[in-house]
């Protein structure tokens, strides 16, 4: 019986703990024009941002067209430092770059 009471007390404390700040979507855009290209972006109240666009293109020597995707995403860490990664993904693979990434 004491074990059950202790378990309920533990659950009550865990549920009553502060939940932290609520993250809100500050902006959102989505432009999907069909099969051959797209673009979207968003920004959140906690500093996160993402934007990406993709287009179908013909690659010389390839059997079929492939997508080229370009974009970036960023966030702010707990110490307030901002990080941004820009990238291209194409027939050569995923190619990220950012000041904090190794070269």
Tab-separated table of N, CA and C in Angstrom, residues 62-100:
chain	number	residue	atom	x	y	z
A	62	UNK	N	22.706	10.939	-67.016
A	62	UNK	CA	21.823	10.183	-66.120
A	62	UNK	C	20.632	9.639	-66.899
A	63	UNK	N	20.086	8.533	-66.407
A	63	UNK	CA	18.936	7.917	-67.070
A	63	UNK	C	17.662	8.737	-66.912
A	64	UNK	N	17.528	9.408	-65.779
A	64	UNK	CA	16.307	10.175	-65.517
A	64	UNK	C	16.654	11.458	-64.773
A	65	UNK	N	15.750	12.431	-64.766
A	65	UNK	CA	16.004	13.683	-64.038
A	65	UNK	C	16.119	13.428	-62.534
A	66	UNK	N	16.746	14.343	-61.837
A	66	UNK	CA	16.861	14.219	-60.381
A	66	UNK	C	16.634	15.581	-59.734
A	67	UNK	N	16.318	15.545	-58.450
A	67	UNK	CA	16.087	16.783	-57.711
A	67	UNK	C	17.398	17.395	-57.253
A	68	UNK	N	17.430	18.706	-57.267
A	68	UNK	CA	18.484	19.481	-56.624
A	68	UNK	C	17.788	20.240	-55.507
A	69	UNK	N	18.241	20.027	-54.286
A	69	UNK	CA	17.627	20.656	-53.119
A	69	UNK	C	18.648	21.594	-52.497
A	70	UNK	N	18.225	22.827	-52.231
A	70	UNK	CA	19.071	23.824	-51.569
A	70	UNK	C	18.311	24.349	-50.366
A	71	UNK	N	19.049	24.634	-49.311
A	71	UNK	CA	18.359	25.177	-48.154
A	71	UNK	C	19.298	25.547	-47.035
A	72	UNK	N	18.681	25.925	-45.934
A	72	UNK	CA	19.432	26.255	-44.724
A	72	UNK	C	18.523	26.054	-43.523
A	73	UNK	N	19.157	25.803	-42.391
A	73	UNK	CA	18.424	25.763	-41.133
A	73	UNK	C	19.302	26.364	-40.051
A	74	UNK	N	18.672	26.950	-39.058
A	74	UNK	CA	19.428	27.586	-37.980
A	74	UNK	C	18.702	27.411	-36.662
A	75	UNK	N	19.462	27.538	-35.593
A	75	UNK	CA	18.924	27.424	-34.248
A	75	UNK	C	19.820	28.196	-33.298
A	76	UNK	N	19.331	28.433	-32.108
A	76	UNK	CA	20.074	29.125	-31.059
A	76	UNK	C	20.216	28.151	-29.900
A	77	UNK	N	21.453	27.971	-29.406
A	77	UNK	CA	21.642	27.033	-28.297
A	77	UNK	C	21.290	27.684	-26.960
A	78	UNK	N	21.435	26.934	-25.880
A	78	UNK	CA	21.036	27.421	-24.557
A	78	UNK	C	21.879	28.593	-24.077
A	79	UNK	N	23.086	28.756	-24.619
A	79	UNK	CA	23.941	29.888	-24.250
A	79	UNK	C	23.694	31.103	-25.138
A	80	UNK	N	22.777	31.001	-26.095
A	80	UNK	CA	22.449	32.126	-26.961
A	80	UNK	C	23.257	32.209	-28.240
A	81	UNK	N	24.083	31.204	-28.523
A	81	UNK	CA	24.870	31.199	-29.760
A	81	UNK	C	24.008	30.715	-30.919
A	82	UNK	N	24.085	31.423	-32.031
A	82	UNK	CA	23.314	31.058	-33.224
A	82	UNK	C	24.168	30.191	-34.143
A	83	UNK	N	23.554	29.179	-34.703
A	83	UNK	CA	24.202	28.276	-35.646
A	83	UNK	C	23.373	28.231	-36.926
A	84	UNK	N	24.053	28.193	-38.063
A	84	UNK	CA	23.367	28.081	-39.349
A	84	UNK	C	24.089	27.055	-40.208
A	85	UNK	N	23.313	26.204	-40.836
A	85	UNK	CA	23.831	25.226	-41.788
A	85	UNK	C	23.158	25.502	-43.127
A	86	UNK	N	23.958	25.666	-44.171
A	86	UNK	CA	23.416	25.750	-45.525
A	86	UNK	C	23.808	24.454	-46.238
A	87	UNK	N	22.993	24.042	-47.181
A	87	UNK	CA	23.272	22.764	-47.828
A	87	UNK	C	22.759	22.731	-49.261
A	88	UNK	N	23.344	21.816	-49.995
A	88	UNK	CA	22.891	21.441	-51.329
A	88	UNK	C	22.856	19.921	-51.331
A	89	UNK	N	21.806	19.369	-51.874
A	89	UNK	CA	21.719	17.922	-52.053
A	89	UNK	C	21.370	17.679	-53.515
A	90	UNK	N	22.260	16.989	-54.204
A	90	UNK	CA	22.053	16.735	-55.625
A	90	UNK	C	22.662	15.393	-55.987
A	91	UNK	N	23.013	15.212	-57.261
A	91	UNK	CA	23.587	13.938	-57.692
A	91	UNK	C	24.926	13.654	-57.021
A	92	UNK	N	25.532	14.662	-56.389
A	92	UNK	CA	26.799	14.488	-55.672
A	92	UNK	C	26.608	14.221	-54.181
A	93	UNK	N	25.363	14.093	-53.728
A	93	UNK	CA	25.088	13.810	-52.323
A	93	UNK	C	24.740	15.063	-51.535
A	94	UNK	N	24.679	14.894	-50.221
A	94	UNK	CA	24.352	15.980	-49.290
A	94	UNK	C	25.628	16.726	-48.958
A	95	UNK	N	25.627	18.063	-49.155
A	95	UNK	CA	26.827	18.872	-48.962
A	95	UNK	C	26.525	20.036	-48.022
A	96	UNK	N	26.665	19.821	-46.713
A	96	UNK	CA	26.389	20.895	-45.754
A	96	UNK	C	27.601	21.802	-45.567
A	97	UNK	N	27.342	23.040	-45.149
A	97	UNK	CA	28.427	23.939	-44.768
A	97	UNK	C	27.930	24.854	-43.657
A	98	UNK	N	28.849	25.237	-42.795
A	98	UNK	CA	28.544	26.128	-41.686
A	98	UNK	C	29.827	26.454	-40.948
A	99	UNK	N	29.874	27.604	-40.307
A	99	UNK	CA	31.091	28.020	-39.606
A	99	UNK	C	31.483	27.047	-38.504
A	100	UNK	N	30.525	26.389	-37.892
A	100	UNK	CA	30.790	25.480	-36.784
A	100	UNK	C	31.116	24.056	-37.244
